[in-house]
Amino acid sequence: MPIDGFDARNKKKIHQKDEYMKRTKIKQALNASSPVDEIVIKGWVRTKRDNKGFSFLELNDGSCLMNIQAVIDHTPEIVAALERIGTGAAVAVSGELVASPGKGQQWEVRGKTLEVIGEADQETFPLQKKRHSDEFLRGIAHLRPRTNKYGAIFRIRSELAQAVHKFFADKDFFYIHTPIITGSDCEGAGEMFRVTSLGAGSQEPADNDFFGKPSALTVSGQLSIEMFSLSLGDCYSFGPTFRAENSNTPRHVAEFWMIEPEIAFADLADDMDLGEEMIKYLITHILDNCAEDVELFAKFVDKTLMPTLENIQKEPFKRLPYTEAIEILKKTKKEFEYPVEWGMDLQTEHERFLCEEQFKKPVFVYDYPKTIKPFYMRMNDDNKTVAAMDCLVPRIGELIGGSQREERMDVLTARMAEMNLSEEEYWWYLDSRRYGSAPHAGFGMGFERMLMLVTGVTNIRDVMPFPRTPKSLEF
RNA sequence: UCCCCAGUAGCUCAGUUGGCAGAGCGGGUGACUGUUAAUCACUAGGUCCGCGGUUCAAGUCCGUGCUGGGGAGCCA
């Protein structure tokens, strides 16, 4: 049977090859070095311009930002097809690729045949040949990737994800798939979405639920990745993360992707080195590999994008102990809504002042008071601060949050006791400190926030295919 | 969750002191032999977010709900 199945597939493939010419992606066609006698382009019509005797079609297939122009002479068949075609229709054009006599493009397709693959009713198709507001496009998230801007965002998003893996692979990190469903009730990074297989409104105890205990969607893979860092060495996880916080800001969503490296035999300085190197690498990679798409954002979305990115690329990041940050904030003439004093968490206005006005570049603030940080961060010798760090970036705010982890069993359990956490719940986490414990550190980077930084897009909902936010789950 | 702002044609928005619902773009029809968000002419298109109230009269004023945006908190 498996042999038959293989043969059947193989035959079908050959059959298809005989019958249809394979389509050429527009990106490839536009990069041609010489004319092509026979070419098939399949894509969506961006605009149709009719003249007496012939028409222009601009086609986009998503492979790149640019459209390809097809010129088609009118025949009765072509006119019949053209009448069914408007902005948004899916079509196939076959013909030859020739140097364009018109201005504005190097190549164009001189079309011989035109096939309507899918019509788009002009009365109801919502995308028009003009600029739409981001707010409007959020309401048609299923169609917005057909626009220039959103096509560019999602091509860059794909490339950025690949770059993350390449960065770590080149450094011999291992990619670990940490679980999405978790039983740790107290990962401590925010409100969690409950997972259950019991019926809606069920009063049954968690003992009767699928896992026999309460379960939820992960808010962080950190505790899991630590176990692998203390086994395979340098590791990272990169996957979806869920927060049930009722946050309504342009920087928060309920479902997002987080990159969480964890490095073994490493301290907080190593952790900051890694974060800085990674941010610089990702920016360089996108500038090198998505130049055309990035240019769109530099032109139309954020005029300061290129200088901002170049500045991040070449300037060493500022590293600032929390205590010094407080002194700077106290000394400055600028007035803040929230009064500044040692022991408080930095407010958005303080973070923005530090990276946008004081230093004008990314800033690592580190060694925060222990009272505002979770139990697993390593206690410093002053017994007042922990080895935590946040990387603050102009316009985005917190792009990275991380720490050196507390590897000393006695200090860790003392901290847990202080914070009323049960050792039993964390038995497996504590085992890593009980057996062969070693210094290690890591951080979480918001993938979408990185994407916002690279594109200049100011709302996180616009860099996600289908964003999940409070009261919004249409798509 | 709190504070502020907005909701009028498919889209972007104007609408004066409460007095007949408007523009540009898009759509449709026609013209044009190389266009570039083509151009030109003509044309259709409205639950003024929902509910309640004030008033002779409400898109406009008041109350309330919903949705969206900005800011804050939480954080990535």
Short mmCIF file of C-alpha atoms in Angstrom, two decimals, chain A residues 6-216:
data_model
loop_
_atom_site.label_atom_id
_atom_site.label_comp_id
_atom_site.label_asym_id
_atom_site.label_seq_id
_atom_site.Cartn_x
_atom_site.Cartn_y
_atom_site.Cartn_z
CA PHE A 6 3.87 6.81 -3.53
CA ASP A 7 3.37 5.82 -7.16
CA ALA A 8 -0.01 7.50 -7.32
CA ARG A 9 1.41 10.76 -6.01
CA ASN A 10 4.34 10.58 -8.35
CA LYS A 11 2.13 10.00 -11.39
CA LYS A 12 -0.10 12.88 -10.47
CA LYS A 13 2.91 15.15 -10.19
CA ILE A 14 4.10 14.21 -13.66
CA HIS A 15 0.60 14.64 -15.00
CA GLN A 16 0.36 18.16 -13.57
CA LYS A 17 3.71 19.12 -15.02
CA ASP A 18 2.59 18.03 -18.48
CA GLU A 19 -0.66 19.87 -18.37
CA TYR A 20 0.21 23.18 -16.69
CA MET A 21 3.18 25.44 -16.89
CA LYS A 22 4.38 26.27 -13.42
CA ARG A 23 3.77 29.80 -12.25
CA THR A 24 6.71 32.13 -11.79
CA LYS A 25 6.67 34.19 -8.62
CA ILE A 26 6.62 37.91 -9.26
CA LYS A 27 9.72 38.41 -7.14
CA GLN A 28 11.60 36.08 -9.47
CA ALA A 29 10.16 37.61 -12.65
CA LEU A 30 11.14 41.13 -11.60
CA ASN A 31 14.68 39.95 -10.94
CA ALA A 32 15.04 38.50 -14.43
CA SER A 33 18.31 39.30 -16.19
CA SER A 34 16.94 38.75 -19.70
CA PRO A 35 13.54 38.45 -21.45
CA VAL A 36 11.58 35.21 -21.09
CA ASP A 37 9.59 33.72 -23.97
CA GLU A 38 7.01 31.88 -21.93
CA ILE A 39 5.96 32.87 -18.46
CA VAL A 40 2.88 32.37 -16.25
CA ILE A 41 2.10 34.84 -13.50
CA LYS A 42 -0.65 34.14 -10.98
CA GLY A 43 -1.69 36.75 -8.47
CA TRP A 44 -4.25 39.27 -7.32
CA VAL A 45 -5.18 42.37 -9.30
CA ARG A 46 -4.15 45.57 -7.57
CA THR A 47 -5.42 47.85 -10.33
CA LYS A 48 -6.76 47.61 -13.86
CA ARG A 49 -6.36 50.42 -16.38
CA ASP A 50 -8.32 50.13 -19.58
CA ASN A 51 -7.41 51.86 -22.82
CA LYS A 52 -8.84 51.58 -26.29
CA GLY A 53 -7.63 48.26 -27.63
CA PHE A 54 -5.64 47.09 -24.59
CA SER A 55 -5.51 47.07 -20.81
CA PHE A 56 -2.93 47.19 -18.04
CA LEU A 57 -3.17 44.88 -15.05
CA GLU A 58 -0.99 45.29 -12.00
CA LEU A 59 -0.57 41.98 -10.25
CA ASN A 60 0.75 41.14 -6.81
CA ASP A 61 1.25 37.60 -5.53
CA GLY A 62 2.68 38.44 -2.10
CA SER A 63 6.16 37.21 -2.99
CA CYS A 64 7.45 40.77 -2.80
CA LEU A 65 6.30 44.34 -2.36
CA MET A 66 6.39 45.25 -6.03
CA ASN A 67 3.61 44.51 -8.50
CA ILE A 68 4.24 43.29 -12.01
CA GLN A 69 2.51 45.06 -14.88
CA ALA A 70 0.80 42.98 -17.54
CA VAL A 71 -0.23 44.51 -20.86
CA ILE A 72 -2.94 42.65 -22.73
CA ASP A 73 -4.34 43.43 -26.17
CA HIS A 74 -8.10 43.21 -26.47
CA THR A 75 -9.69 40.26 -28.22
CA PRO A 76 -13.30 39.18 -27.65
CA GLU A 77 -12.14 36.52 -25.15
CA ILE A 78 -9.81 38.91 -23.31
CA VAL A 79 -12.49 41.60 -23.10
CA ALA A 80 -14.93 39.07 -21.68
CA ALA A 81 -12.38 38.11 -19.03
CA LEU A 82 -11.47 41.72 -18.29
CA GLU A 83 -15.11 42.54 -17.65
CA ARG A 84 -15.08 40.07 -14.76
CA ILE A 85 -11.89 41.50 -13.29
CA GLY A 86 -11.44 44.32 -10.83
CA THR A 87 -9.23 45.14 -7.86
CA GLY A 88 -8.85 42.02 -5.72
CA ALA A 89 -9.58 39.38 -8.34
CA ALA A 90 -7.27 36.36 -8.65
CA VAL A 91 -5.99 35.85 -12.18
CA ALA A 92 -3.42 34.00 -14.25
CA VAL A 93 -1.66 35.72 -17.13
CA SER A 94 0.55 33.87 -19.53
CA GLY A 95 2.72 35.49 -22.14
CA GLU A 96 6.26 36.76 -22.44
CA LEU A 97 8.39 38.78 -20.10
CA VAL A 98 9.73 41.79 -21.99
CA ALA A 99 11.56 45.00 -21.21
CA SER A 100 8.91 47.63 -20.50
CA PRO A 101 8.73 50.55 -22.96
CA GLY A 102 6.91 52.58 -20.29
CA LYS A 103 8.43 54.42 -17.37
CA GLY A 104 8.35 53.07 -13.84
CA GLN A 105 9.28 49.43 -14.32
CA GLN A 106 12.05 47.46 -15.95
CA TRP A 107 10.03 44.39 -16.91
CA GLU A 108 6.44 43.76 -17.87
CA VAL A 109 4.41 40.82 -19.07
CA ARG A 110 3.01 41.01 -22.56
CA GLY A 111 -0.01 38.82 -21.92
CA LYS A 112 -1.43 36.38 -24.48
CA THR A 113 -3.98 34.64 -22.29
CA LEU A 114 -5.89 35.81 -19.28
CA GLU A 115 -7.65 33.42 -16.92
CA VAL A 116 -10.02 34.60 -14.19
CA ILE A 117 -9.32 32.35 -11.19
CA GLY A 118 -11.48 34.14 -8.63
CA GLU A 119 -13.65 37.21 -9.08
CA ALA A 120 -13.97 40.04 -6.54
CA ASP A 121 -17.23 41.97 -6.51
CA GLN A 122 -16.27 45.64 -6.72
CA GLU A 123 -19.40 46.73 -4.86
CA THR A 124 -18.43 44.82 -1.72
CA PHE A 125 -14.66 44.18 -1.83
CA PRO A 126 -13.41 46.37 1.00
CA LEU A 127 -9.86 47.08 -0.17
CA GLN A 128 -9.56 50.05 -2.47
CA LYS A 129 -6.79 51.55 -4.54
CA LYS A 130 -5.97 54.03 -1.82
CA ARG A 131 -4.60 54.29 1.68
CA HIS A 132 -6.72 52.80 4.42
CA SER A 133 -6.43 53.56 8.12
CA ASP A 134 -4.88 50.91 10.37
CA GLU A 135 -8.06 50.93 12.45
CA PHE A 136 -10.20 50.06 9.42
CA LEU A 137 -7.80 47.32 8.34
CA ARG A 138 -7.87 45.76 11.82
CA GLY A 139 -11.56 45.19 11.18
CA ILE A 140 -10.71 43.16 8.07
CA ALA A 141 -7.68 41.33 9.40
CA HIS A 142 -8.36 38.47 6.99
CA LEU A 143 -7.82 40.73 3.97
CA ARG A 144 -5.22 43.20 5.18
CA PRO A 145 -2.21 41.04 4.22
CA ARG A 146 -3.22 41.87 0.64
CA THR A 147 -2.13 45.47 1.17
CA ASN A 148 1.41 46.71 0.61
CA LYS A 149 2.05 47.61 4.23
CA TYR A 150 0.70 44.44 5.81
CA GLY A 151 2.25 42.24 3.14
CA ALA A 152 5.58 43.84 4.05
CA ILE A 153 5.00 43.38 7.79
CA PHE A 154 4.31 39.69 7.47
CA ARG A 155 7.20 39.04 5.12
CA ILE A 156 9.47 40.76 7.63
CA ARG A 157 7.85 38.83 10.48
CA SER A 158 8.67 35.56 8.75
CA GLU A 159 12.25 36.63 8.09
CA LEU A 160 12.68 37.83 11.68
CA ALA A 161 11.57 34.47 13.04
CA GLN A 162 14.05 32.69 10.77
CA ALA A 163 16.76 35.10 11.92
CA VAL A 164 16.09 34.26 15.57
CA HIS A 165 16.74 30.59 14.88
CA LYS A 166 19.81 31.36 12.78
CA PHE A 167 21.27 33.57 15.53
CA PHE A 168 21.00 30.80 18.08
CA ALA A 169 21.97 27.98 15.73
CA ASP A 170 25.18 29.82 14.83
CA LYS A 171 26.00 29.99 18.56
CA ASP A 172 25.27 26.28 19.15
CA PHE A 173 22.14 26.89 21.22
CA PHE A 174 19.49 24.17 21.34
CA TYR A 175 15.90 24.95 20.45
CA ILE A 176 13.62 23.49 23.14
CA HIS A 177 9.85 23.25 22.72
CA THR A 178 8.61 24.09 26.18
CA PRO A 179 5.01 23.13 27.00
CA ILE A 180 2.06 25.34 26.17
CA ILE A 181 -0.25 23.75 28.72
CA THR A 182 1.13 24.08 32.21
CA GLY A 183 0.21 22.81 35.64
CA SER A 184 2.36 25.27 37.53
CA ASP A 185 -0.29 27.43 39.07
CA CYS A 186 2.19 30.08 40.05
CA GLU A 187 4.56 30.90 37.24
CA GLY A 188 3.97 34.37 38.53
CA ALA A 189 4.17 36.35 35.31
CA GLY A 190 0.53 37.35 35.12
CA GLU A 191 -3.07 36.18 34.97
CA MET A 192 -3.51 32.83 33.24
CA PHE A 193 -6.10 31.37 30.88
CA ARG A 194 -7.61 28.23 32.39
CA VAL A 195 -7.54 25.07 30.32
CA THR A 196 -10.22 22.46 30.96
CA SER A 197 -12.04 19.62 29.26
CA LEU A 198 -14.97 19.88 31.66
CA GLY A 199 -18.21 21.30 30.30
CA ALA A 200 -18.94 25.00 30.37
CA GLY A 201 -19.93 26.15 33.84
CA SER A 202 -19.00 22.80 35.33
CA GLN A 203 -18.83 22.70 39.12
CA GLU A 204 -16.73 19.53 39.13
CA PRO A 205 -13.49 19.69 41.11
CA ALA A 206 -10.18 19.85 39.25
CA ASP A 207 -9.51 16.27 40.38
CA ASN A 208 -12.04 15.19 37.74
CA ASP A 209 -10.56 17.36 35.02
CA PHE A 210 -8.34 16.05 32.21
CA PHE A 211 -5.05 16.36 34.07
CA GLY A 212 -6.45 15.72 37.51
CA LYS A 213 -5.31 19.18 38.60
CA PRO A 214 -5.84 22.77 37.51
CA SER A 215 -4.20 23.55 34.18
CA ALA A 216 -3.58 26.72 32.22
#
